[in-house]
Amino acid sequence: MTKTALVVGASGIVGSATAALLVEQGWTVHGLARRPTTQTGVQPIAADLQDAAGTATALGDLNPNAVFITTWLRQDSEAENIRVNSAMVRNLLEGLRGTTGPRHVALVTGLKHYLGPFEAYGKGRLPQTPFREEQGRLDVDNFYYAQEDEVFAAAERDGFTWSVHRPHTVIGLAVGNAMNMGTTLAVYATLCRETGRPFTFPGSAAQWSGLTDMTDAAQLARHLLWATETEPAHNQAFNIVNGDVFRWQWMWSRIADWFGVEAAPFDGTVRPLEEQMTDDAGLWREIAERERLVEHDLDRLASPWHTDADLGRPFEVVTDMSKSRRLGFTRYQPTDDAFYALFERLRADRLIP
Protein backbone atom coordinates (compact mmCIF):
# COMPACT_ATOMS: atom_id res chain seq x y z
CA MET A 1 0.00 0.00 0.00
CA THR A 2 1.34 3.43 -0.95
CA LYS A 3 1.99 5.62 2.08
CA THR A 4 1.59 9.37 1.71
CA ALA A 5 3.44 11.95 3.81
CA LEU A 6 3.18 15.70 4.22
CA VAL A 7 6.45 17.26 5.36
CA VAL A 8 5.85 20.78 6.69
CA GLY A 9 8.96 22.91 6.42
CA ALA A 10 10.37 20.71 3.67
CA SER A 11 13.00 23.26 2.64
CA GLY A 12 14.62 23.33 6.09
CA ILE A 13 17.37 21.23 7.65
CA VAL A 14 15.05 18.72 9.33
CA GLY A 15 12.30 18.81 6.72
CA SER A 16 14.58 18.16 3.75
CA ALA A 17 16.30 15.26 5.53
CA THR A 18 12.93 13.79 6.48
CA ALA A 19 11.56 14.12 2.97
CA ALA A 20 14.67 12.45 1.51
CA LEU A 21 14.35 9.49 3.89
CA LEU A 22 10.66 9.05 3.13
CA VAL A 23 11.29 9.09 -0.62
CA GLU A 24 14.04 6.50 -0.12
CA GLN A 25 11.57 4.35 1.84
CA GLY A 26 8.99 4.44 -0.95
CA TRP A 27 6.56 7.01 0.43
CA THR A 28 4.70 9.50 -1.72
CA VAL A 29 5.99 12.78 -0.30
CA HIS A 30 4.47 16.26 -0.43
CA GLY A 31 6.70 19.07 0.83
CA LEU A 32 5.08 22.24 2.15
CA ALA A 33 6.99 25.49 2.50
CA ARG A 34 6.43 29.18 1.91
CA ARG A 35 8.97 28.97 -0.91
CA PRO A 36 9.40 25.30 -1.82
CA THR A 37 12.74 24.16 -3.17
CA THR A 38 13.30 21.43 -5.72
CA GLN A 39 13.98 18.06 -4.09
CA THR A 40 14.06 14.73 -5.87
CA GLY A 41 10.83 12.80 -5.43
CA VAL A 42 9.07 15.52 -3.42
CA GLN A 43 5.90 17.16 -4.71
CA PRO A 44 6.00 20.85 -3.67
CA ILE A 45 3.16 22.71 -1.97
CA ALA A 46 3.51 26.48 -1.52
CA ALA A 47 1.65 27.82 1.51
CA ASP A 48 1.99 30.38 4.28
CA LEU A 49 0.75 28.67 7.44
CA GLN A 50 -0.16 32.05 8.94
CA ASP A 51 -2.92 32.25 6.30
CA ALA A 52 -5.59 29.76 7.37
CA ALA A 53 -7.72 30.02 4.24
CA GLY A 54 -4.72 29.93 1.93
CA THR A 55 -3.34 26.90 3.72
CA ALA A 56 -6.60 25.00 3.38
CA THR A 57 -6.73 25.85 -0.32
CA ALA A 58 -3.13 24.78 -0.89
CA LEU A 59 -3.71 21.45 0.86
CA GLY A 60 -6.81 20.79 -1.25
CA ASP A 61 -7.91 17.18 -0.98
CA LEU A 62 -4.52 15.93 0.22
CA ASN A 63 -5.02 12.90 2.47
CA PRO A 64 -1.67 12.05 4.09
CA ASN A 65 -1.08 9.03 6.27
CA ALA A 66 1.50 10.99 8.23
CA VAL A 67 2.30 14.67 8.79
CA PHE A 68 5.75 15.83 9.92
CA ILE A 69 5.84 19.38 11.36
CA THR A 70 9.42 20.63 11.20
CA THR A 71 8.98 24.40 10.93
CA TRP A 72 8.57 27.50 13.06
CA LEU A 73 8.97 31.27 12.69
CA ARG A 74 11.00 33.31 15.15
CA GLN A 75 9.33 36.49 16.43
CA ASP A 76 10.49 39.46 18.52
CA SER A 77 8.96 38.21 21.78
CA GLU A 78 7.89 34.91 23.27
CA ALA A 79 4.29 36.11 23.33
CA GLU A 80 4.50 36.60 19.56
CA ASN A 81 6.33 33.27 19.15
CA ILE A 82 3.39 31.61 20.89
CA ARG A 83 0.74 33.46 18.92
CA VAL A 84 2.30 32.91 15.50
CA ASN A 85 3.62 29.38 15.87
CA SER A 86 0.57 27.94 17.58
CA ALA A 87 -1.61 29.48 14.85
CA MET A 88 0.57 27.88 12.17
CA VAL A 89 0.05 24.42 13.67
CA ARG A 90 -3.65 25.06 14.18
CA ASN A 91 -4.13 26.33 10.60
CA LEU A 92 -2.29 23.32 9.20
CA LEU A 93 -4.34 20.74 11.10
CA GLU A 94 -7.59 22.59 10.44
CA GLY A 95 -6.70 22.64 6.75
CA LEU A 96 -6.44 18.84 6.72
CA ARG A 97 -9.86 18.28 8.31
CA GLY A 98 -11.68 18.38 4.97
CA THR A 99 -10.30 14.94 4.13
CA THR A 100 -10.20 11.87 6.33
CA GLY A 101 -7.25 13.57 8.04
CA PRO A 102 -3.83 12.24 9.00
CA ARG A 103 -3.37 9.02 10.95
CA HIS A 104 -0.22 10.29 12.69
CA VAL A 105 1.27 13.74 13.30
CA ALA A 106 4.91 14.11 14.36
CA LEU A 107 5.98 17.49 15.80
CA VAL A 108 9.64 18.55 16.07
CA THR A 109 10.44 20.93 18.94
CA GLY A 110 13.73 20.87 20.87
CA LEU A 111 15.59 21.16 24.14
CA LYS A 112 14.17 24.59 24.90
CA HIS A 113 11.42 22.41 26.32
CA TYR A 114 13.82 21.92 29.27
CA LEU A 115 15.93 25.08 28.97
CA GLY A 116 13.22 27.68 28.47
CA PRO A 117 12.43 29.99 25.53
CA PHE A 118 14.77 32.65 24.16
CA GLU A 119 13.60 35.31 26.65
CA ALA A 120 14.19 33.05 29.67
CA TYR A 121 16.80 30.70 28.21
CA GLY A 122 18.73 28.84 30.88
CA LYS A 123 17.25 30.98 33.67
CA GLY A 124 15.48 29.94 36.82
CA ARG A 125 15.43 26.39 38.07
CA LEU A 126 16.27 23.94 35.30
CA PRO A 127 15.81 20.17 35.32
CA GLN A 128 18.80 18.04 36.21
CA THR A 129 20.87 16.66 33.34
CA PRO A 130 20.68 14.42 31.48
CA PHE A 131 17.28 15.70 30.43
CA ARG A 132 14.53 13.06 30.54
CA GLU A 133 11.07 13.26 29.05
CA GLU A 134 9.28 12.75 32.37
CA GLN A 135 10.77 16.01 33.71
CA GLY A 136 7.90 17.82 32.04
CA ARG A 137 7.33 21.49 31.36
CA LEU A 138 8.91 24.52 33.02
CA ASP A 139 6.65 27.05 34.72
CA VAL A 140 7.15 29.59 31.94
CA ASP A 141 5.40 30.43 28.67
CA ASN A 142 7.03 28.60 25.77
CA PHE A 143 5.94 28.35 22.14
CA TYR A 144 6.97 24.68 22.08
CA TYR A 145 4.28 24.00 24.68
CA ALA A 146 1.76 25.97 22.64
CA GLN A 147 2.59 23.96 19.52
CA GLU A 148 2.19 20.73 21.47
CA ASP A 149 -1.16 21.84 22.84
CA GLU A 150 -2.47 22.49 19.32
CA VAL A 151 -1.42 18.98 18.26
CA PHE A 152 -2.94 17.40 21.38
CA ALA A 153 -6.26 19.22 20.92
CA ALA A 154 -6.51 18.32 17.23
CA ALA A 155 -5.59 14.68 17.93
CA GLU A 156 -8.36 14.41 20.52
CA ARG A 157 -10.82 16.05 18.14
CA ASP A 158 -9.87 14.23 14.93
CA GLY A 159 -8.62 10.88 16.24
CA PHE A 160 -5.04 10.75 14.96
CA THR A 161 -1.99 9.65 16.95
CA TRP A 162 0.96 11.95 17.60
CA SER A 163 4.60 12.04 18.64
CA VAL A 164 6.81 14.92 19.82
CA HIS A 165 10.54 14.89 19.04
CA ARG A 166 13.06 17.00 20.99
CA PRO A 167 16.47 17.19 19.29
CA HIS A 168 19.51 19.00 20.57
CA THR A 169 21.38 21.28 18.12
CA VAL A 170 20.79 19.84 14.64
CA ILE A 171 23.57 19.16 12.12
CA GLY A 172 22.33 19.29 8.54
CA LEU A 173 22.18 21.18 5.26
CA ALA A 174 19.76 23.97 4.32
CA VAL A 175 20.67 27.35 2.85
CA GLY A 176 18.88 30.26 4.46
CA ASN A 177 18.17 28.45 7.72
CA ALA A 178 18.31 30.60 10.84
CA MET A 179 19.65 27.85 13.14
CA ASN A 180 22.56 26.18 11.41
CA MET A 181 25.65 25.49 13.52
CA GLY A 182 27.33 23.05 11.12
CA THR A 183 27.37 25.41 8.15
CA THR A 184 28.21 28.37 10.38
CA LEU A 185 31.33 26.60 11.67
CA ALA A 186 32.28 25.55 8.14
CA VAL A 187 32.08 29.16 6.94
CA TYR A 188 33.97 30.41 9.99
CA ALA A 189 36.76 27.87 9.48
CA THR A 190 36.97 28.83 5.81
CA LEU A 191 37.32 32.51 6.73
CA CYS A 192 40.01 31.69 9.30
CA ARG A 193 41.96 29.69 6.72
CA GLU A 194 41.62 32.51 4.19
CA THR A 195 42.82 35.25 6.53
CA GLY A 196 45.17 33.36 8.84
CA ARG A 197 43.00 34.32 11.80
CA PRO A 198 43.04 31.86 14.71
CA PHE A 199 40.24 29.29 14.75
CA THR A 200 39.01 30.42 18.15
CA PHE A 201 36.30 28.67 20.15
CA PRO A 202 33.60 31.32 20.65
CA GLY A 203 31.84 29.89 23.68
CA SER A 204 32.02 29.37 27.42
CA ALA A 205 34.35 27.35 29.62
CA ALA A 206 31.38 25.17 30.62
CA GLN A 207 30.78 24.19 26.99
CA TRP A 208 34.49 23.80 26.25
CA SER A 209 35.09 21.40 29.12
CA GLY A 210 31.67 19.88 29.83
CA LEU A 211 29.86 17.03 28.17
CA THR A 212 27.34 17.71 25.42
CA ASP A 213 25.56 15.97 22.55
CA MET A 214 23.97 16.90 19.20
CA THR A 215 21.46 15.58 16.66
CA ASP A 216 22.20 14.78 13.04
CA ALA A 217 19.28 15.65 10.74
CA ALA A 218 19.30 12.16 9.22
CA GLN A 219 19.19 10.63 12.71
CA LEU A 220 16.20 12.80 13.56
CA ALA A 221 14.48 11.84 10.29
CA ARG A 222 14.90 8.15 11.12
CA HIS A 223 13.46 8.80 14.58
CA LEU A 224 10.43 10.58 13.10
CA LEU A 225 9.73 7.67 10.77
CA TRP A 226 10.30 5.11 13.53
CA ALA A 227 7.78 6.79 15.84
CA THR A 228 5.26 7.05 13.02
CA GLU A 229 5.50 3.34 12.23
CA THR A 230 5.87 2.00 15.79
CA GLU A 231 2.61 1.72 17.69
CA PRO A 232 4.11 1.79 21.22
CA ALA A 233 5.73 5.12 20.28
CA HIS A 234 2.39 6.75 19.48
CA ASN A 235 1.14 9.53 21.76
CA GLN A 236 4.59 9.91 23.30
CA ALA A 237 7.23 12.64 23.56
CA PHE A 238 10.86 11.72 22.95
CA ASN A 239 14.33 13.17 23.17
CA ILE A 240 16.44 12.44 20.07
CA VAL A 241 20.21 12.82 19.87
CA ASN A 242 23.00 10.97 18.09
CA GLY A 243 23.81 8.63 20.96
CA ASP A 244 27.36 9.79 21.72
CA VAL A 245 28.63 12.51 24.06
CA PHE A 246 31.71 14.69 23.59
CA ARG A 247 33.52 17.76 24.87
CA TRP A 248 34.05 20.73 22.58
CA GLN A 249 37.74 20.84 23.48
CA TRP A 250 37.96 17.51 21.58
CA MET A 251 35.52 18.32 18.77
CA TRP A 252 36.99 21.76 18.06
CA SER A 253 40.38 20.34 17.11
CA ARG A 254 38.74 17.69 14.91
CA ILE A 255 36.84 20.34 12.97
CA ALA A 256 40.03 22.42 12.71
CA ASP A 257 41.93 19.44 11.30
CA TRP A 258 39.27 18.83 8.65
CA PHE A 259 39.67 22.39 7.35
CA GLY A 260 43.45 22.45 7.69
CA VAL A 261 43.53 25.21 10.31
CA GLU A 262 45.06 25.23 13.76
CA ALA A 263 42.70 25.31 16.72
CA ALA A 264 43.61 28.25 18.94
CA PRO A 265 44.21 27.50 22.62
CA PHE A 266 41.16 28.28 24.75
CA ASP A 267 41.85 30.77 27.54
CA GLY A 268 38.35 30.86 29.04
CA THR A 269 37.30 34.09 27.32
CA VAL A 270 33.98 34.10 25.46
CA ARG A 271 34.53 35.48 21.94
CA PRO A 272 31.15 35.37 20.17
CA LEU A 273 31.07 34.59 16.46
CA GLU A 274 28.74 37.54 15.94
CA GLU A 275 31.66 39.77 16.92
CA GLN A 276 34.35 37.73 15.15
CA MET A 277 32.39 37.62 11.87
CA THR A 278 30.74 41.04 11.98
CA ASP A 279 32.73 42.46 9.05
CA ASP A 280 33.10 39.27 6.98
CA ALA A 281 30.26 39.67 4.47
CA GLY A 282 32.47 41.40 1.89
CA LEU A 283 35.30 38.92 2.35
CA TRP A 284 32.92 35.99 1.92
CA ARG A 285 31.62 37.55 -1.30
CA GLU A 286 35.18 37.78 -2.60
CA ILE A 287 35.87 34.13 -1.71
CA ALA A 288 32.60 33.01 -3.30
CA GLU A 289 33.33 34.90 -6.53
CA ARG A 290 36.89 33.63 -6.75
CA GLU A 291 35.97 30.02 -5.98
CA ARG A 292 32.75 30.13 -8.02
CA LEU A 293 30.57 29.22 -5.07
CA VAL A 294 26.80 29.22 -5.48
CA GLU A 295 25.96 31.39 -2.44
CA HIS A 296 27.62 34.78 -2.06
CA ASP A 297 25.46 36.02 0.82
CA LEU A 298 27.08 35.21 4.15
CA ASP A 299 23.81 35.75 6.03
CA ARG A 300 22.15 32.92 4.10
CA LEU A 301 24.84 30.45 5.17
CA ALA A 302 25.89 31.42 8.68
CA SER A 303 23.82 32.04 11.81
CA PRO A 304 26.42 33.22 14.35
CA TRP A 305 23.81 34.32 16.90
CA HIS A 306 22.41 30.82 17.18
CA THR A 307 25.81 29.14 17.38
CA ASP A 308 26.81 31.66 20.06
CA ALA A 309 23.69 30.82 22.05
CA ASP A 310 24.52 27.11 21.99
CA LEU A 311 28.26 27.38 22.61
CA GLY A 312 27.96 30.18 25.14
CA ARG A 313 25.75 28.32 27.62
CA PRO A 314 27.26 28.38 31.13
CA PHE A 315 25.87 24.94 32.00
CA GLU A 316 25.97 21.36 30.80
CA VAL A 317 23.40 20.10 28.29
CA VAL A 318 23.16 16.33 27.93
CA THR A 319 20.12 14.35 26.82
CA ASP A 320 18.89 10.91 27.87
CA MET A 321 17.66 8.52 25.14
CA SER A 322 16.51 5.63 27.35
CA LYS A 323 12.84 6.03 26.49
CA SER A 324 13.44 5.53 22.77
CA ARG A 325 15.95 2.75 23.36
CA ARG A 326 13.48 0.78 25.49
CA LEU A 327 10.92 0.98 22.68
CA GLY A 328 13.37 -0.23 20.05
CA PHE A 329 15.06 2.81 18.48
CA THR A 330 18.75 1.87 18.63
CA ARG A 331 20.31 3.83 15.75
CA TYR A 332 23.56 5.66 16.52
CA GLN A 333 25.42 8.44 14.73
CA PRO A 334 28.92 9.60 15.79
CA THR A 335 28.75 13.38 15.90
CA ASP A 336 32.18 14.02 14.39
CA ASP A 337 31.19 11.87 11.40
CA ALA A 338 27.99 13.91 11.08
CA PHE A 339 30.04 17.12 10.88
CA TYR A 340 32.40 15.58 8.31
CA ALA A 341 29.51 14.36 6.15
CA LEU A 342 27.96 17.84 6.21
CA PHE A 343 31.27 19.49 5.28
CA GLU A 344 31.66 17.10 2.34
CA ARG A 345 28.14 17.95 1.14
CA LEU A 346 28.80 21.68 1.47
CA ARG A 347 31.94 21.28 -0.64
CA ALA A 348 30.24 19.05 -3.22
CA ASP A 349 27.38 21.54 -3.54
CA ARG A 350 29.84 24.43 -4.00
CA LEU A 351 28.75 26.17 -0.84
CA ILE A 352 32.27 26.20 0.61
CA PRO A 353 35.58 25.93 -1.28
XYZ file of C-alpha atoms in Angstrom:
353
model
C 0.000 0.000 0.000
C 1.336 3.428 -0.952
C 1.992 5.619 2.077
C 1.593 9.374 1.707
C 3.444 11.950 3.808
C 3.184 15.703 4.219
C 6.452 17.263 5.362
C 5.847 20.775 6.687
C 8.962 22.906 6.417
C 10.371 20.714 3.667
C 13.001 23.256 2.635
C 14.620 23.334 6.087
C 17.366 21.232 7.651
C 15.048 18.718 9.327
C 12.305 18.813 6.717
C 14.585 18.165 3.748
C 16.302 15.263 5.528
C 12.931 13.787 6.483
C 11.564 14.120 2.967
C 14.674 12.451 1.512
C 14.350 9.493 3.888
C 10.658 9.048 3.132
C 11.285 9.086 -0.621
C 14.036 6.503 -0.124
C 11.569 4.351 1.836
C 8.990 4.442 -0.954
C 6.560 7.006 0.429
C 4.697 9.504 -1.722
C 5.986 12.781 -0.301
C 4.470 16.261 -0.430
C 6.697 19.067 0.832
C 5.078 22.238 2.153
C 6.995 25.489 2.502
C 6.430 29.176 1.907
C 8.974 28.974 -0.912
C 9.399 25.303 -1.820
C 12.740 24.159 -3.173
C 13.304 21.430 -5.716
C 13.983 18.063 -4.093
C 14.064 14.730 -5.869
C 10.831 12.797 -5.431
C 9.073 15.525 -3.417
C 5.896 17.161 -4.713
C 6.004 20.845 -3.674
C 3.161 22.707 -1.969
C 3.514 26.480 -1.521
C 1.648 27.817 1.506
C 1.987 30.377 4.278
C 0.745 28.670 7.436
C -0.164 32.051 8.935
C -2.920 32.251 6.303
C -5.587 29.757 7.368
C -7.724 30.020 4.237
C -4.721 29.929 1.927
C -3.339 26.902 3.722
C -6.595 25.004 3.381
C -6.734 25.853 -0.325
C -3.128 24.784 -0.890
C -3.715 21.454 0.863
C -6.814 20.788 -1.246
C -7.905 17.176 -0.979
C -4.515 15.929 0.223
C -5.020 12.904 2.467
C -1.667 12.050 4.087
C -1.083 9.027 6.267
C 1.499 10.994 8.235
C 2.301 14.674 8.790
C 5.753 15.827 9.916
C 5.842 19.378 11.356
C 9.425 20.627 11.196
C 8.981 24.397 10.927
C 8.574 27.501 13.060
C 8.966 31.273 12.688
C 11.000 33.305 15.153
C 9.328 36.492 16.426
C 10.490 39.459 18.516
C 8.959 38.208 21.778
C 7.888 34.914 23.266
C 4.290 36.112 23.327
C 4.505 36.597 19.563
C 6.332 33.275 19.151
C 3.395 31.611 20.892
C 0.738 33.460 18.919
C 2.297 32.908 15.501
C 3.620 29.377 15.870
C 0.566 27.941 17.582
C -1.607 29.479 14.849
C 0.573 27.880 12.173
C 0.052 24.417 13.665
C -3.648 25.062 14.175
C -4.128 26.331 10.600
C -2.288 23.321 9.200
C -4.340 20.740 11.096
C -7.594 22.593 10.439
C -6.699 22.641 6.748
C -6.443 18.843 6.722
C -9.863 18.280 8.312
C -11.679 18.379 4.974
C -10.298 14.938 4.135
C -10.201 11.867 6.328
C -7.253 13.569 8.037
C -3.828 12.240 9.001
C -3.366 9.025 10.946
C -0.219 10.291 12.695
C 1.272 13.743 13.302
C 4.915 14.113 14.364
C 5.984 17.492 15.799
C 9.641 18.555 16.066
C 10.437 20.933 18.935
C 13.733 20.866 20.866
C 15.591 21.156 24.140
C 14.170 24.591 24.900
C 11.417 22.405 26.322
C 13.818 21.917 29.269
C 15.931 25.076 28.974
C 13.221 27.684 28.469
C 12.428 29.987 25.530
C 14.769 32.651 24.165
C 13.602 35.314 26.648
C 14.186 33.046 29.666
C 16.797 30.698 28.214
C 18.727 28.841 30.883
C 17.252 30.983 33.670
C 15.475 29.942 36.816
C 15.425 26.392 38.075
C 16.272 23.941 35.296
C 15.807 20.174 35.324
C 18.796 18.041 36.213
C 20.867 16.662 33.343
C 20.683 14.416 31.477
C 17.276 15.702 30.428
C 14.529 13.065 30.544
C 11.068 13.261 29.051
C 9.277 12.749 32.371
C 10.772 16.008 33.713
C 7.898 17.820 32.039
C 7.327 21.491 31.363
C 8.905 24.521 33.019
C 6.652 27.051 34.720
C 7.147 29.592 31.936
C 5.397 30.433 28.671
C 7.026 28.604 25.772
C 5.939 28.353 22.137
C 6.970 24.682 22.085
C 4.277 24.000 24.683
C 1.757 25.974 22.644
C 2.585 23.959 19.522
C 2.193 20.726 21.473
C -1.165 21.838 22.837
C -2.466 22.490 19.320
C -1.421 18.977 18.257
C -2.940 17.395 21.377
C -6.256 19.221 20.919
C -6.515 18.320 17.225
C -5.587 14.683 17.930
C -8.363 14.412 20.524
C -10.824 16.049 18.143
C -9.865 14.228 14.929
C -8.617 10.883 16.240
C -5.040 10.748 14.955
C -1.988 9.651 16.946
C 0.963 11.951 17.600
C 4.600 12.040 18.636
C 6.808 14.917 19.825
C 10.539 14.893 19.039
C 13.062 17.002 20.988
C 16.468 17.185 19.288
C 19.515 18.996 20.567
C 21.379 21.277 18.118
C 20.790 19.837 14.635
C 23.565 19.163 12.120
C 22.329 19.293 8.536
C 22.176 21.180 5.260
C 19.761 23.967 4.316
C 20.666 27.346 2.848
C 18.885 30.261 4.464
C 18.172 28.445 7.722
C 18.308 30.599 10.844
C 19.650 27.853 13.141
C 22.565 26.180 11.414
C 25.652 25.488 13.523
C 27.335 23.053 11.122
C 27.368 25.409 8.147
C 28.211 28.367 10.378
C 31.329 26.603 11.674
C 32.281 25.546 8.136
C 32.076 29.159 6.940
C 33.970 30.412 9.994
C 36.764 27.867 9.482
C 36.971 28.830 5.809
C 37.321 32.506 6.728
C 40.009 31.686 9.298
C 41.959 29.692 6.719
C 41.617 32.508 4.185
C 42.823 35.251 6.530
C 45.167 33.361 8.836
C 43.003 34.317 11.799
C 43.042 31.862 14.711
C 40.239 29.294 14.747
C 39.010 30.422 18.152
C 36.297 28.667 20.150
C 33.603 31.324 20.654
C 31.844 29.891 23.683
C 32.021 29.368 27.422
C 34.345 27.347 29.617
C 31.382 25.173 30.616
C 30.782 24.185 26.993
C 34.487 23.797 26.246
C 35.090 21.395 29.122
C 31.674 19.881 29.827
C 29.865 17.033 28.169
C 27.341 17.707 25.417
C 25.556 15.973 22.549
C 23.971 16.901 19.199
C 21.455 15.579 16.663
C 22.202 14.783 13.036
C 19.278 15.652 10.739
C 19.300 12.164 9.216
C 19.194 10.627 12.708
C 16.201 12.800 13.556
C 14.484 11.835 10.288
C 14.898 8.152 11.116
C 13.462 8.795 14.578
C 10.434 10.576 13.105
C 9.734 7.672 10.769
C 10.300 5.106 13.531
C 7.784 6.788 15.843
C 5.262 7.047 13.024
C 5.501 3.335 12.228
C 5.874 2.004 15.794
C 2.608 1.716 17.687
C 4.111 1.790 21.217
C 5.732 5.123 20.276
C 2.387 6.748 19.484
C 1.141 9.531 21.761
C 4.589 9.907 23.299
C 7.229 12.642 23.559
C 10.864 11.722 22.946
C 14.333 13.174 23.168
C 16.437 12.438 20.073
C 20.213 12.820 19.865
C 23.001 10.968 18.093
C 23.813 8.627 20.961
C 27.361 9.787 21.725
C 28.630 12.512 24.055
C 31.710 14.686 23.592
C 33.521 17.758 24.873
C 34.054 20.732 22.583
C 37.736 20.836 23.478
C 37.965 17.507 21.579
C 35.517 18.316 18.771
C 36.987 21.758 18.060
C 40.377 20.344 17.110
C 38.741 17.694 14.910
C 36.841 20.344 12.972
C 40.027 22.422 12.707
C 41.933 19.436 11.302
C 39.265 18.833 8.650
C 39.665 22.393 7.353
C 43.450 22.453 7.690
C 43.531 25.214 10.306
C 45.055 25.235 13.764
C 42.699 25.310 16.724
C 43.614 28.249 18.944
C 44.215 27.502 22.624
C 41.158 28.282 24.746
C 41.853 30.767 27.542
C 38.355 30.862 29.042
C 37.302 34.087 27.317
C 33.980 34.102 25.459
C 34.525 35.482 21.936
C 31.154 35.371 20.170
C 31.073 34.593 16.462
C 28.736 37.540 15.944
C 31.663 39.768 16.919
C 34.345 37.733 15.150
C 32.390 37.616 11.873
C 30.740 41.036 11.984
C 32.730 42.463 9.046
C 33.104 39.275 6.979
C 30.263 39.673 4.469
C 32.466 41.401 1.894
C 35.299 38.922 2.350
C 32.923 35.991 1.919
C 31.617 37.545 -1.298
C 35.185 37.776 -2.604
C 35.870 34.130 -1.709
C 32.599 33.013 -3.305
C 33.326 34.900 -6.531
C 36.895 33.634 -6.749
C 35.969 30.024 -5.975
C 32.749 30.129 -8.024
C 30.569 29.225 -5.070
C 26.804 29.224 -5.477
C 25.959 31.392 -2.442
C 27.621 34.776 -2.059
C 25.461 36.025 0.821
C 27.084 35.210 4.154
C 23.815 35.753 6.025
C 22.145 32.916 4.103
C 24.844 30.448 5.169
C 25.892 31.419 8.680
C 23.816 32.035 11.814
C 26.421 33.223 14.349
C 23.814 34.324 16.900
C 22.406 30.817 17.182
C 25.812 29.139 17.380
C 26.813 31.657 20.058
C 23.687 30.818 22.047
C 24.522 27.107 21.989
C 28.256 27.378 22.611
C 27.959 30.178 25.135
C 25.749 28.323 27.621
C 27.258 28.379 31.129
C 25.871 24.942 32.002
C 25.974 21.357 30.799
C 23.397 20.105 28.294
C 23.160 16.327 27.927
C 20.125 14.346 26.819
C 18.888 10.909 27.866
C 17.659 8.525 25.144
C 16.512 5.635 27.347
C 12.835 6.032 26.494
C 13.438 5.533 22.769
C 15.950 2.745 23.364
C 13.476 0.778 25.485
C 10.917 0.978 22.683
C 13.373 -0.228 20.049
C 15.064 2.811 18.483
C 18.751 1.872 18.627
C 20.308 3.834 15.754
C 23.558 5.655 16.521
C 25.423 8.440 14.728
C 28.922 9.597 15.789
C 28.746 13.381 15.901
C 32.176 14.015 14.390
C 31.194 11.875 11.400
C 27.988 13.909 11.083
C 30.042 17.116 10.878
C 32.398 15.577 8.307
C 29.508 14.363 6.149
C 27.965 17.843 6.212
C 31.272 19.486 5.277
C 31.656 17.098 2.342
C 28.139 17.955 1.136
C 28.803 21.683 1.469
C 31.939 21.281 -0.636
C 30.241 19.054 -3.217
C 27.376 21.543 -3.544
C 29.844 24.431 -4.001
C 28.746 26.172 -0.843
C 32.274 26.199 0.614
C 35.584 25.929 -1.279
